[in-house]
Coordinates of C-alpha atoms and ligand atoms in Angstrom, one line a residue:
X181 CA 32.9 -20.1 -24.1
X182 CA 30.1 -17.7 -23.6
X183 CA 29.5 -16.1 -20.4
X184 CA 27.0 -17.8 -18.5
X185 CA 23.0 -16.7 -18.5
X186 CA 21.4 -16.0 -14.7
X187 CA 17.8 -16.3 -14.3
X188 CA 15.7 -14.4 -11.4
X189 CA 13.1 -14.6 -9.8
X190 CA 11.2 -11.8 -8.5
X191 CA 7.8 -12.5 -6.0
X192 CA 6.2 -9.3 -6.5
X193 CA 5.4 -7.1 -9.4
X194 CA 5.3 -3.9 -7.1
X195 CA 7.3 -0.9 -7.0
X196 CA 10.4 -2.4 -5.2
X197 CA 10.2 -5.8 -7.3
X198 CA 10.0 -3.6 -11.0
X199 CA 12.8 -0.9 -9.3
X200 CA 15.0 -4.4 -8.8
X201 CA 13.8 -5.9 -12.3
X202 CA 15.1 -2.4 -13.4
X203 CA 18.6 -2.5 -11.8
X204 CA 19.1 -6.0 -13.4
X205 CA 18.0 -5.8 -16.5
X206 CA 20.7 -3.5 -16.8
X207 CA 23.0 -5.7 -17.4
X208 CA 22.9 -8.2 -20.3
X209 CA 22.9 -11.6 -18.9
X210 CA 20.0 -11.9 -16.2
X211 CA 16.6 -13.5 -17.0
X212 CA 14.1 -11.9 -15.0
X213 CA 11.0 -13.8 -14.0
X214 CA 8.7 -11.4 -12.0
X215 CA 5.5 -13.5 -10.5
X216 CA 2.2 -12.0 -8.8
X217 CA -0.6 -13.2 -7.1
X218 CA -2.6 -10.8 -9.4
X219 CA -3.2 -10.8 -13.1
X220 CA -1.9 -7.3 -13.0
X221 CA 1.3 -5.5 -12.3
X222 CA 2.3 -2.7 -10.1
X223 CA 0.9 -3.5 -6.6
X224 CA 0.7 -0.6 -4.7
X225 CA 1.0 2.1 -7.2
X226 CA -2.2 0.4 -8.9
X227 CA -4.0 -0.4 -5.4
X228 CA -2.5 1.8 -3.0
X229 CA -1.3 5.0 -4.3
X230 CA -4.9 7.7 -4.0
X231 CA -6.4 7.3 -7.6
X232 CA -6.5 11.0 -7.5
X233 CA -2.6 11.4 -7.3
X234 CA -2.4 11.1 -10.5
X235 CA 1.7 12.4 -11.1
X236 CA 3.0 9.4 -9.1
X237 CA 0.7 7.1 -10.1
X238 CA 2.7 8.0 -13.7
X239 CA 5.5 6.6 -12.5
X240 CA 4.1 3.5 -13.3
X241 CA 4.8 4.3 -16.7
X242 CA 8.3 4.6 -16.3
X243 CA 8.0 1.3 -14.5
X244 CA 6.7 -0.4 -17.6
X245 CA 9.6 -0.5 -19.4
X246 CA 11.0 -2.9 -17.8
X247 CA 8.8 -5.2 -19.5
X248 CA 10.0 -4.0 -23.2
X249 CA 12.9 -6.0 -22.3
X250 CA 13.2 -9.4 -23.8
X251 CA 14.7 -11.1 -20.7
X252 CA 12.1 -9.9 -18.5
X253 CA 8.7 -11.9 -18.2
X254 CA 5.5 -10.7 -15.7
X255 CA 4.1 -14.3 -14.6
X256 CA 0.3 -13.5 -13.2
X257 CA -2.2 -15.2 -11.2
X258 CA 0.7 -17.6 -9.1
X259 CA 0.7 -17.1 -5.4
X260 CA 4.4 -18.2 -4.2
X261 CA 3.7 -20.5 -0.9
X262 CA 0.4 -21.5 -2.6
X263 CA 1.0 -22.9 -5.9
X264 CA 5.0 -22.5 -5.7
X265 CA 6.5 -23.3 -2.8
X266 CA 9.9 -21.7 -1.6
X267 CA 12.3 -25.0 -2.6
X268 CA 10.7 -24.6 -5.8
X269 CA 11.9 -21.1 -6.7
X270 CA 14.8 -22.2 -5.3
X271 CA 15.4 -25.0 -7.9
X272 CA 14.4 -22.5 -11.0
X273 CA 16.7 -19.4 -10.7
X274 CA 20.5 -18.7 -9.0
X275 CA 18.4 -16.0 -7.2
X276 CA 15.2 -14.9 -5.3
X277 CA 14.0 -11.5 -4.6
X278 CA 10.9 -11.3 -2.2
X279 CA 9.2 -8.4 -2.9
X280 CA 5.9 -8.6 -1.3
X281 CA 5.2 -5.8 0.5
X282 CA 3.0 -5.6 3.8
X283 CA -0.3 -7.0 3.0
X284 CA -2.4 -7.1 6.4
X285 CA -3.0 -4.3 9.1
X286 CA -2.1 -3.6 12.7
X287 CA -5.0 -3.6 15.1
X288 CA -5.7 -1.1 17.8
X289 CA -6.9 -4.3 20.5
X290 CA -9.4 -2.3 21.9
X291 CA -13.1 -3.0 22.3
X292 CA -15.5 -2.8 19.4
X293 CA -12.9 -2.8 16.7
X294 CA -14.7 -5.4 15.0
X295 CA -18.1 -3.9 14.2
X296 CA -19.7 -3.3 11.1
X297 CA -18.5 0.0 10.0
X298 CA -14.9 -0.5 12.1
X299 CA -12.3 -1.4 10.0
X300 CA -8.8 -0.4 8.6
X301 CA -8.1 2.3 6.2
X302 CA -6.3 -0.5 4.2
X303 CA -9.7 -2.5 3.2
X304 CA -11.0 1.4 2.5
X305 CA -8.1 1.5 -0.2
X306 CA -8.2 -1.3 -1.4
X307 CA -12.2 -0.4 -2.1
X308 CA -11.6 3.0 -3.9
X309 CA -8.9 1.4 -5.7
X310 CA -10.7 -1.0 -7.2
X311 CA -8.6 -4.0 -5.9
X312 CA -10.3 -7.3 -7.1
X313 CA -10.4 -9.0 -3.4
X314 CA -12.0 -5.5 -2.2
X315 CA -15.4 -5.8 -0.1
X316 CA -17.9 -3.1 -1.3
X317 CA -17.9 -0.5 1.0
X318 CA -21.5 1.1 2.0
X319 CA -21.8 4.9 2.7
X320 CA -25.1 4.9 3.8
X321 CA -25.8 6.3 6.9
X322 CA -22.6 7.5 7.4
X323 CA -22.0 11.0 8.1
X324 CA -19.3 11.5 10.7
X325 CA -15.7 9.2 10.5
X326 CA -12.6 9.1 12.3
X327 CA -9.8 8.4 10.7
X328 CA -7.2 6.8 13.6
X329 CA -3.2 7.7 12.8
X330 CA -2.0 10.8 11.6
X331 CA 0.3 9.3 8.7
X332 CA -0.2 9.5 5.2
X333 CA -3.0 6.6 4.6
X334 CA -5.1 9.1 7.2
X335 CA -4.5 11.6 5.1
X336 CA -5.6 9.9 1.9
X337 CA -8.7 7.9 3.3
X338 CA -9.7 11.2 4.9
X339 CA -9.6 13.4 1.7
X340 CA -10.8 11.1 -0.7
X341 CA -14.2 11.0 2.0
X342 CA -13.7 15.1 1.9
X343 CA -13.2 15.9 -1.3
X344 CA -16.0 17.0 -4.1
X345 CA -17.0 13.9 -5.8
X346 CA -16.9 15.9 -8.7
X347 CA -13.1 16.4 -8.6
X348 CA -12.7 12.3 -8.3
X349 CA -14.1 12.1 -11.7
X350 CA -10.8 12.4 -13.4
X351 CA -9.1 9.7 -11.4
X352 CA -9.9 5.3 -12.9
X353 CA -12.1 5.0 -9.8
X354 CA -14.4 1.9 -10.9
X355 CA -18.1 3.3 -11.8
X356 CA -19.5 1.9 -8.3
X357 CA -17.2 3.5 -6.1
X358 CA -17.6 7.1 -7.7
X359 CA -21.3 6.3 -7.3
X360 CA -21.1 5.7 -4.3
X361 CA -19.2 8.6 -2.9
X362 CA -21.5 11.1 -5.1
X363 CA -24.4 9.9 -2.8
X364 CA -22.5 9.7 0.4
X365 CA -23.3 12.6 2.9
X366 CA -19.8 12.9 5.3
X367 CA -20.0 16.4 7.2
X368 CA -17.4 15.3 9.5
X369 CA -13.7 13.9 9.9
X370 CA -11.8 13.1 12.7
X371 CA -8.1 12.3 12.0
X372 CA -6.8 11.1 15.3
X373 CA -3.4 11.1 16.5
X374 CA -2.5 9.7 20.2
X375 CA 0.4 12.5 20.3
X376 CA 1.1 15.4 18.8
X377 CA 1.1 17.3 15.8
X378 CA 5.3 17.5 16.4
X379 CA 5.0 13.6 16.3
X380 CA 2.7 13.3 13.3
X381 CA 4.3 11.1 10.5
X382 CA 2.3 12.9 7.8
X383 CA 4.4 14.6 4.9
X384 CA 3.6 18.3 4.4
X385 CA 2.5 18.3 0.7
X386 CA -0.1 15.8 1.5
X387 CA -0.9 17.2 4.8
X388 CA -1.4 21.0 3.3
X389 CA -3.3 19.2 0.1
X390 CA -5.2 17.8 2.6
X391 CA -5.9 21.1 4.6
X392 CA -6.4 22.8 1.2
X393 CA -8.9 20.8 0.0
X394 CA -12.2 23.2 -1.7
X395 CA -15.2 24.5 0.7
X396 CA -13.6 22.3 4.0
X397 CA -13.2 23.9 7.4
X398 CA -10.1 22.9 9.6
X399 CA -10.4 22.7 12.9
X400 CA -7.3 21.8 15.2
X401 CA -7.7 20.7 19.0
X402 CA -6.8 23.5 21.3
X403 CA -4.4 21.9 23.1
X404 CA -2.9 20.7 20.1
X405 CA 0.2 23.0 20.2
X406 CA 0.8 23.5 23.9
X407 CA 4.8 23.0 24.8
X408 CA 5.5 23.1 21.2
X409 CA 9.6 24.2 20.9
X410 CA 9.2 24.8 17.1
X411 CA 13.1 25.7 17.5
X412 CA 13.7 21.9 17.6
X413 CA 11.9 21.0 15.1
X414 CA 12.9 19.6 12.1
X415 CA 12.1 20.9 8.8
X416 CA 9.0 19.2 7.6
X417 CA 7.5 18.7 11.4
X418 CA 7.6 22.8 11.6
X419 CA 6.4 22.8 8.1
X420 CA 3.3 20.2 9.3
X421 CA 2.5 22.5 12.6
X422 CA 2.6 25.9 10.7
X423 CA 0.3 24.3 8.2
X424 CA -2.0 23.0 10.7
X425 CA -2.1 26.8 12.5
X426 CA -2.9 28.2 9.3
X427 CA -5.3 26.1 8.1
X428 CA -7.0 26.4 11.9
X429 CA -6.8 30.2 11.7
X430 CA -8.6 30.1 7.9
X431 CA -12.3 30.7 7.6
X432 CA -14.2 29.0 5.7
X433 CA -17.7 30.4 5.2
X434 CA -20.4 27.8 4.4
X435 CA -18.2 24.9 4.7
X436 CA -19.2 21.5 2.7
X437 CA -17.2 19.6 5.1
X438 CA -15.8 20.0 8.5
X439 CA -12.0 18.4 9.0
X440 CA -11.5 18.1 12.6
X441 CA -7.8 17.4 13.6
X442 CA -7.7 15.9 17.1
X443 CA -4.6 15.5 18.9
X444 CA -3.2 13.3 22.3
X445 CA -6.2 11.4 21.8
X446 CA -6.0 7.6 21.9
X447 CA -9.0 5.4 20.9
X448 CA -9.9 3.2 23.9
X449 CA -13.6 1.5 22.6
X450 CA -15.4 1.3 19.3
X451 CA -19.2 2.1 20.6
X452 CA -22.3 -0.2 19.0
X453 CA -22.7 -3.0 16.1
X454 CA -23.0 -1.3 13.5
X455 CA -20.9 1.5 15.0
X456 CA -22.4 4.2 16.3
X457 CA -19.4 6.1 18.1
X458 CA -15.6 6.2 19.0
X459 CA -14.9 6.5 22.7
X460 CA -11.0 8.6 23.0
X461 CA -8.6 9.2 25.9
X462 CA -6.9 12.4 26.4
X463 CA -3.0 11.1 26.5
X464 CA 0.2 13.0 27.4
X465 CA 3.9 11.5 27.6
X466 CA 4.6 10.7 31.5
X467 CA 8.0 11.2 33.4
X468 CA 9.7 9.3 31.7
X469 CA 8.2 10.3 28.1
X470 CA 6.4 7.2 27.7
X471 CA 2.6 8.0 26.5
X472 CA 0.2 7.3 28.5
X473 CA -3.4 8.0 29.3
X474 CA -5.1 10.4 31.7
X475 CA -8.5 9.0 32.5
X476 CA -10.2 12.1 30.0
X477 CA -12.5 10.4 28.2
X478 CA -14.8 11.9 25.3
X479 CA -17.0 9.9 22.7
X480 CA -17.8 11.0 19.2
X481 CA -20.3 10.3 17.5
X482 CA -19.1 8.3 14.6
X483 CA -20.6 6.0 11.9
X484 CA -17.3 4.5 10.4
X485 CA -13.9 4.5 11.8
X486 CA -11.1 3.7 9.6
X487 CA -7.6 2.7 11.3
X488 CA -4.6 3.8 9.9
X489 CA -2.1 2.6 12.3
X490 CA 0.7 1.1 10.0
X491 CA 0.6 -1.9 7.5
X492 CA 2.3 -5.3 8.7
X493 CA 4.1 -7.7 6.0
X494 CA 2.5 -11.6 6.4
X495 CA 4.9 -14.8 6.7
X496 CA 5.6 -17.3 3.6
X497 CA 5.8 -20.4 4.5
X498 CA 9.4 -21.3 5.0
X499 CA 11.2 -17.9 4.8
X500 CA 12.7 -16.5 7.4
X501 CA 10.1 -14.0 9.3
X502 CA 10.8 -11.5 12.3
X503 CA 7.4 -11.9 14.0
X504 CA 8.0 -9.1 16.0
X505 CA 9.0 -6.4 13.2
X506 CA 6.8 -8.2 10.7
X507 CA 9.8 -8.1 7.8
X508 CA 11.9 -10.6 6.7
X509 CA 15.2 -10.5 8.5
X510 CA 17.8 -9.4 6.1
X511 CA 21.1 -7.4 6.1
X512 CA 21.8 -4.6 2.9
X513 CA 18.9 -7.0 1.3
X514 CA 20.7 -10.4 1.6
X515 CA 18.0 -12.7 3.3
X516 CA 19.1 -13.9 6.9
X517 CA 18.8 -17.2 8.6
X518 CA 19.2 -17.0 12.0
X519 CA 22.8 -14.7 11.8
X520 CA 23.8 -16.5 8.7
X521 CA 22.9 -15.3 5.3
X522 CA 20.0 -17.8 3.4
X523 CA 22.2 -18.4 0.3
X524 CA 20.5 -16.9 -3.3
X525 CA 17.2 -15.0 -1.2
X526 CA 17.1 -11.2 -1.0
X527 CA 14.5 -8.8 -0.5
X528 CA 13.4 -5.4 -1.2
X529 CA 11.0 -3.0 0.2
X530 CA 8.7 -3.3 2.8
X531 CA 9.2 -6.5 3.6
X532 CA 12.2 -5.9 3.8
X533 CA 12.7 -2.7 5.4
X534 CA 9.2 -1.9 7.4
X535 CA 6.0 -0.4 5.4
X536 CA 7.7 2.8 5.9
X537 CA 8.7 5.5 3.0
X538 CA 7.3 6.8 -0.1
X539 CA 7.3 5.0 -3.8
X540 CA 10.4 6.4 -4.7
X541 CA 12.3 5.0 -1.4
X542 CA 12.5 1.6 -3.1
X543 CA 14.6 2.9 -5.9
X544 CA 17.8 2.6 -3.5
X545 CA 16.8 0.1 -1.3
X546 CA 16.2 -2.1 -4.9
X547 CA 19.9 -0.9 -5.8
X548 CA 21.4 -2.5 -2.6
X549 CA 19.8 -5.2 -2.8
X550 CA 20.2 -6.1 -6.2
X551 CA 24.1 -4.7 -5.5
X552 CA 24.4 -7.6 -2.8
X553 CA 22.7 -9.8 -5.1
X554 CA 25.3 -9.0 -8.0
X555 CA 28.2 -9.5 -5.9
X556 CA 27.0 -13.2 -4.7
X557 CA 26.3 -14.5 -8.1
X558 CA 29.9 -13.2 -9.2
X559 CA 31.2 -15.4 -6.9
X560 CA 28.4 -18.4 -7.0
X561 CA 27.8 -18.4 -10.6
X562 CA 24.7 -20.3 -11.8
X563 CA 23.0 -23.0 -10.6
X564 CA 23.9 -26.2 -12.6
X565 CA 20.7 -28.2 -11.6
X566 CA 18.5 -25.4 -12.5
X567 CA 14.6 -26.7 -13.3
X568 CA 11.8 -24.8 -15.3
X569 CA 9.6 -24.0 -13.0
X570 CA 7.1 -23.1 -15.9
X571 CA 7.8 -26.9 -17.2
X572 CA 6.6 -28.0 -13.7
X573 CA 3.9 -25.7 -13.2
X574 CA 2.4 -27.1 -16.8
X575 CA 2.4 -30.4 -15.7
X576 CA 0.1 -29.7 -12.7
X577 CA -2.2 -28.0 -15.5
X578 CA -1.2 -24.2 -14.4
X579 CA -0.7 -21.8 -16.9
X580 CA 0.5 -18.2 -15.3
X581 CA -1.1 -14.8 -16.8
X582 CA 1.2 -13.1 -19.1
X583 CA 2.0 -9.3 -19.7
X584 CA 0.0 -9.9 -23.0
X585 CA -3.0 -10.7 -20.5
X586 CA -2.4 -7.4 -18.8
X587 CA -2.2 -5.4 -21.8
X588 CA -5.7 -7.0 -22.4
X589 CA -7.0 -6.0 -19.3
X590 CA -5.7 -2.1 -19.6
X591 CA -7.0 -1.9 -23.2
X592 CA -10.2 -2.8 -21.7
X593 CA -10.1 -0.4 -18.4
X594 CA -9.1 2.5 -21.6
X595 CA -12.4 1.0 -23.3
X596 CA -14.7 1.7 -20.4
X597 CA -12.9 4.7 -19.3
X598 CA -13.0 6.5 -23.1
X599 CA -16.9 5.7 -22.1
X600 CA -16.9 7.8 -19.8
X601 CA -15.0 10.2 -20.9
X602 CA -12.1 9.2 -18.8
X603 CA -8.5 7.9 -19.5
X604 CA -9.6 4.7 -17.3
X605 CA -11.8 2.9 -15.6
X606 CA -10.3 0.3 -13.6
X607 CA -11.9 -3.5 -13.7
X608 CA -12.5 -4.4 -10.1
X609 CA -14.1 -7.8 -10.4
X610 CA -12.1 -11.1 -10.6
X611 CA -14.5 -13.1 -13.1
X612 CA -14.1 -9.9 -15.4
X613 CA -10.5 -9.8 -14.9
X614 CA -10.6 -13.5 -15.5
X615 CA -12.5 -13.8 -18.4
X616 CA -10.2 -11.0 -19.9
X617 CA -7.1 -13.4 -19.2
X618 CA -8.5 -16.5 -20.6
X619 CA -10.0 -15.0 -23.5
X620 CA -6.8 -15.5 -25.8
X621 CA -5.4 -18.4 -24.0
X622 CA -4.8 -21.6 -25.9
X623 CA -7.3 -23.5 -23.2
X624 CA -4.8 -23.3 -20.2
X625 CA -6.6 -23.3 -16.7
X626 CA -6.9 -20.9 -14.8
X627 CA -5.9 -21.0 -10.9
X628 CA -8.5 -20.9 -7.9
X629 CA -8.0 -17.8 -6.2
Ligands
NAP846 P1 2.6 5.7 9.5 O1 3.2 6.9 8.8 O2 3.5 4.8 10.2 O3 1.5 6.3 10.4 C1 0.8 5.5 11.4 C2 0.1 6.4 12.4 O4 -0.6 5.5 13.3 C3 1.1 7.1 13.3 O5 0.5 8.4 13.5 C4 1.1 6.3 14.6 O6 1.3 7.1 15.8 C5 -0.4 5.8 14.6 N1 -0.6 4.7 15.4 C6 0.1 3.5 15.4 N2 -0.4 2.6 16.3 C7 -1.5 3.3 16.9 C8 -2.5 2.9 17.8 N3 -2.4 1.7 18.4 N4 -3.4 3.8 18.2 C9 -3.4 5.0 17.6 N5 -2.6 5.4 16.7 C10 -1.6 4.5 16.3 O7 1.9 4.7 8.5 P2 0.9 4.9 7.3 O8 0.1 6.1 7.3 O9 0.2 3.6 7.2 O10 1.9 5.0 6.0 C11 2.8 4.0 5.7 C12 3.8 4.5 4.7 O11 3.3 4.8 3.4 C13 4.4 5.8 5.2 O12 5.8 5.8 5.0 C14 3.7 6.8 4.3 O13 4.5 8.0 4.2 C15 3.6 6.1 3.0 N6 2.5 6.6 2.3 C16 2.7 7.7 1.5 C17 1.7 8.3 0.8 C18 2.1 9.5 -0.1 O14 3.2 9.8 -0.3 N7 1.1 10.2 -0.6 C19 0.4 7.9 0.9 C20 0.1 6.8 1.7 C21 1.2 6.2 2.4 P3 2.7 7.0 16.5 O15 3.6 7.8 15.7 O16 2.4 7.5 17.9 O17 3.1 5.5 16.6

């Protein structure tokens, strides 16, 4: 008798869910079905990852090989809990892998927040990256920005607003953006961090890139480094403070831009509609080493703030979700219900595990995972009442995008970027998109997004 074929499915086409794909495509019997929202693969390494780091953005490349595999199909344009639900998924594959990432933002709840020219680094990104539901971000005006958090999307929103204009022309920035950063006039960036430069989450290469970048002064508040024991540090915090002393010490004579880090500072108000300054407390850790703040108050004199406080992963309907954590409760990836595993769900990456760590963190949380996963079907084997979900999806009229529809769509971003004079330009509209995915289907409708 021959061994029996598994089929899985795989909500997300984003690093984790391809790293996953990856891990089981390397065996010969699994069926991968990989669905997105989007008509395009990739998530955050296409729409999150700084257009102008280009070597990790390669590793999408690597990434793409999972889809030279026969048993591996990308299925675009289908929103799970929208137009699949969960008992659905259920029905077509022995397993589920939620890979969905953290798609919302944390708030800072404090006064203001909501005013034009307020909002979080995320909806920045998405802008610069050329994401389809992106709102067009205005420039005008704008000469002074605080960047809130001192992580790594703080460091990226703040250097693509520092950096030469000139130097973004290489990246597949769509036309408008580009244009609209040449004609933007930013002298001044606050990066904000309500402790210290000892607590700052931001990983040195990006934070000395950052500090590096051409014809930008560094400044560092004073009291920055007070009660600093760089003996117990670890390695990359004392990497971060030396870089920020340096980079503080450096001149820099007829600067373009001025980078001001600001330290123990906590944003307490956002000031005017459309914004017209940042009101921040002067914090430091009480008795007991909670932060707290000290009644200091200072305003700047901002046009745009940008929070980057943390991402936060969003519930689907009827999976398991830790409100408080914002991840889907799991255990080495198996999906938990209550205390008891959810039988055939897992989940990788930061959904799973927080939006915490680099792309390359999801290569070994995909291997446990898909490990666990492995192990269960050994024991479960396949599903004997197993549907096609494509077979139902057809009768309700929905035809998914295919990877043949993204290879359409890249040819075209290599069109309009060999215009240019530029490897890409990415396509940032949905009815372009669109009309690219429909233009070689055999009259199948497409979804409402
Ligand atoms: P993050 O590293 O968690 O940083 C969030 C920052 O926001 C922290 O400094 C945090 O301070 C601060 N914060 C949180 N709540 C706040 C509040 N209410 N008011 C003021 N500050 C607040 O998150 P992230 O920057 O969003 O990055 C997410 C993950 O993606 C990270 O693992 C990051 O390394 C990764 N990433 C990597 C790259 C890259 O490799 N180039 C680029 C982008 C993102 P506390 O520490 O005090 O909470």
């Amino acid at each position: 008798m021959p061994e029996p074929r598994y089929r899985v499915a795989i909500v997300g086409a984003g690093p984790s869910g391809l790293f996953a794909a990856q891990f089981l495509t390397a065996r010969n019997d699994i069926d991968v079905d990989i669905f997105d929202r989007l008509p395009t693969p990739y998530g955050l390494l296409r729409y999150g990852v700084a257009p102008d780091h280009t070597s990790i953005k390669a590793v999408a490349h690597a990434l793409a090989r999972v889809f030279d595999s026969p048993a591996v199909r990308f299925l675009g344009l289908v929103a799970v809990g929208r137009d699949v639900t969960r008992e659905e998924l259920l029905a077509g594959y022995d397993a589920v892998i939620y890979a969905l990432g953290a798609s919302e933002d944390l708030r800072m709840g404090v006064p203001g927040e909501d005013a034009v020219g307020s909002r979080s680094a995320r909806e920045f990104v998405a802008w610069y990256s050329g994401h389809p539901d992106a709102e067009p971000q205005s420039l005008t005006g704008v000469t002074q920005v605080a960047a809130i958090g001192v992580g790594n999307v703080a460091v990226d929103v703040a250097r693509i607003l520092i950096k030469e204009p000139l130097a973004l022309d290489v990246t597949d920035m769509p036309a408008d953006v580009l244009g609209e950063l040449r004609r933007a006039r930013v002298s001044d960036v606050w990066v904000i961090g309500r402790r210290g430069p000892q607590h700052a989450s931001f990983t040195t290469t990006e934070l000395r890139e950052l500090c590096r970048t051409p014809g930008v002064a560094v400044s560092v508040s004073p009291d920055a480094f007070d009660g600093i024991d760089e003996s117990l540090l670890d390695r990359r915090t004392r990497a971060n403070v030396a870089v920020l002393r340096e980079a503080s010490a450096a001149e820099t004579p007829w600067p373009r831009v001025r980078l001001h880090f600001l330290f123990w500072r906590r944003p307490v108000e956002v000031r005017g509609d459309p914004v017209r300054g940042l009101v921040v407390e002067r914090t430091a850790l009480d008795a007991s080493g909670r932060l707290a703040g000290t009644g200091e108050i200072e305003t700047l004199d901002v046009q745009l703030v940008l929070r980057a406080i943390g991402y936060r992963a969003v519930r689907l309907p009827g999976v398991p979700f830790d409100e408080l954590l914002g991840v889907i409760p799991s255990e080495h990836g198996r999906v938990l219900d209550g205390d008891r595993p959810a039988p055939r769900e897992y989940v990788v990456g930061w959904i799973k595990r927080g939006p915490i760590g680099v792309i390359g963190t999801n290569k070994s949380d995909a291997r446990e995972t898909v490990e666990q996963l492995l192990a269960d079907l050994a024991v479960m084997g396949p599903r004997s009442d197993r549907i096609d979900l494509l077979d139902t999806l057809a009768a309700r009229g929905f035809v998914p995008s295919s990877y043949a529809d993204w290879q359409r769509i890249e040819a075209a971003e290599a069109n309009r970027g060999a215009s240019h004079a530029r490897e890409r330009m990415k396509i940032e509209l949905w009815h372009e998109l669109l009309d690219l995915v429909q233009s070689e289907r055999p009259g199948g409708p497409i979804p409402p997004n």
